[in-house]
Coordinates of C-alpha atoms and ligand atoms in Angstrom, one line a residue:
M228 CA 0.0 0.0 0.0
S229 CA 1.3 3.4 -0.9
N230 CA 1.0 6.4 1.4
L231 CA 1.7 8.8 -1.4
P232 CA -1.1 11.0 -2.8
D233 CA -2.2 10.6 -6.4
E234 CA -0.9 13.9 -7.6
V235 CA 2.8 14.1 -6.8
I236 CA 5.0 16.7 -8.4
W237 CA 8.4 15.2 -9.1
T238 CA 11.5 17.1 -9.9
L239 CA 14.5 15.5 -11.5
T240 CA 17.4 16.0 -9.2
N241 CA 20.1 13.5 -10.4
T242 CA 21.0 11.4 -13.4
D243 CA 23.6 8.7 -13.2
D244 CA 24.9 6.2 -15.7
W245 CA 25.0 2.9 -13.9
G246 CA 26.7 1.1 -16.8
G247 CA 23.8 -0.4 -18.7
G248 CA 21.7 2.7 -18.9
L249 CA 20.6 5.7 -16.9
E250 CA 19.4 6.0 -13.4
R251 CA 17.2 9.1 -12.8
T252 CA 16.4 10.3 -9.3
Y253 CA 13.3 12.5 -8.7
R254 CA 12.3 14.3 -5.6
A255 CA 8.7 14.9 -4.6
E256 CA 8.0 18.6 -4.3
N257 CA 4.6 18.4 -2.5
V258 CA 5.0 15.3 -0.3
E259 CA 7.2 14.3 2.5
H260 CA 7.6 11.0 4.3
A261 CA 4.8 10.8 6.9
G262 CA 7.0 8.8 9.1
C263 CA 10.0 11.2 9.5
G264 CA 9.4 14.3 7.4
G265 CA 12.2 13.4 5.0
D266 CA 12.2 13.9 1.2
V267 CA 10.5 11.3 -0.9
L268 CA 12.7 10.1 -3.8
L269 CA 11.7 8.2 -6.9
V270 CA 14.4 6.3 -8.8
H271 CA 13.8 5.2 -12.4
L272 CA 16.2 2.8 -13.9
H273 CA 16.5 2.9 -17.7
D274 CA 17.9 0.3 -20.0
E275 CA 20.3 1.0 -22.8
M276 CA 17.4 1.8 -25.1
G277 CA 16.0 4.4 -22.7
A278 CA 13.0 2.4 -21.6
I279 CA 12.2 2.2 -17.9
S280 CA 13.4 -1.1 -16.6
G281 CA 12.6 -0.5 -12.9
A282 CA 11.3 2.0 -10.5
H283 CA 11.3 2.3 -6.7
S284 CA 10.6 5.0 -4.2
R285 CA 12.3 5.6 -0.9
C286 CA 12.7 8.2 1.9
A287 CA 15.9 10.2 1.5
K288 CA 16.2 10.6 5.3
C289 CA 15.4 7.3 6.9
G290 CA 15.7 5.1 3.8
E291 CA 12.3 3.4 4.2
D292 CA 11.1 1.8 1.0
L293 CA 8.0 3.7 -0.2
T294 CA 7.5 1.8 -3.4
A295 CA 3.8 1.5 -4.1
Ligands
LIG157 ZN1 11.6 8.7 6.3

């Protein structure tokens, strides 16, 4: 179960090349982790063709997995 609202505004904060594609990190502008008040991050992994191959969400402060 996700504790994130439906309308989250994400801002791209970081792009890394992990070797097989790009990893893009987004930060939620209008949401914080209810548990500790930390920033909520969304990480998208892209394959070499640019398609999203994985996504997960976590708290930047306490590291809790917030993936829906
Ligand atoms: Zn947290």
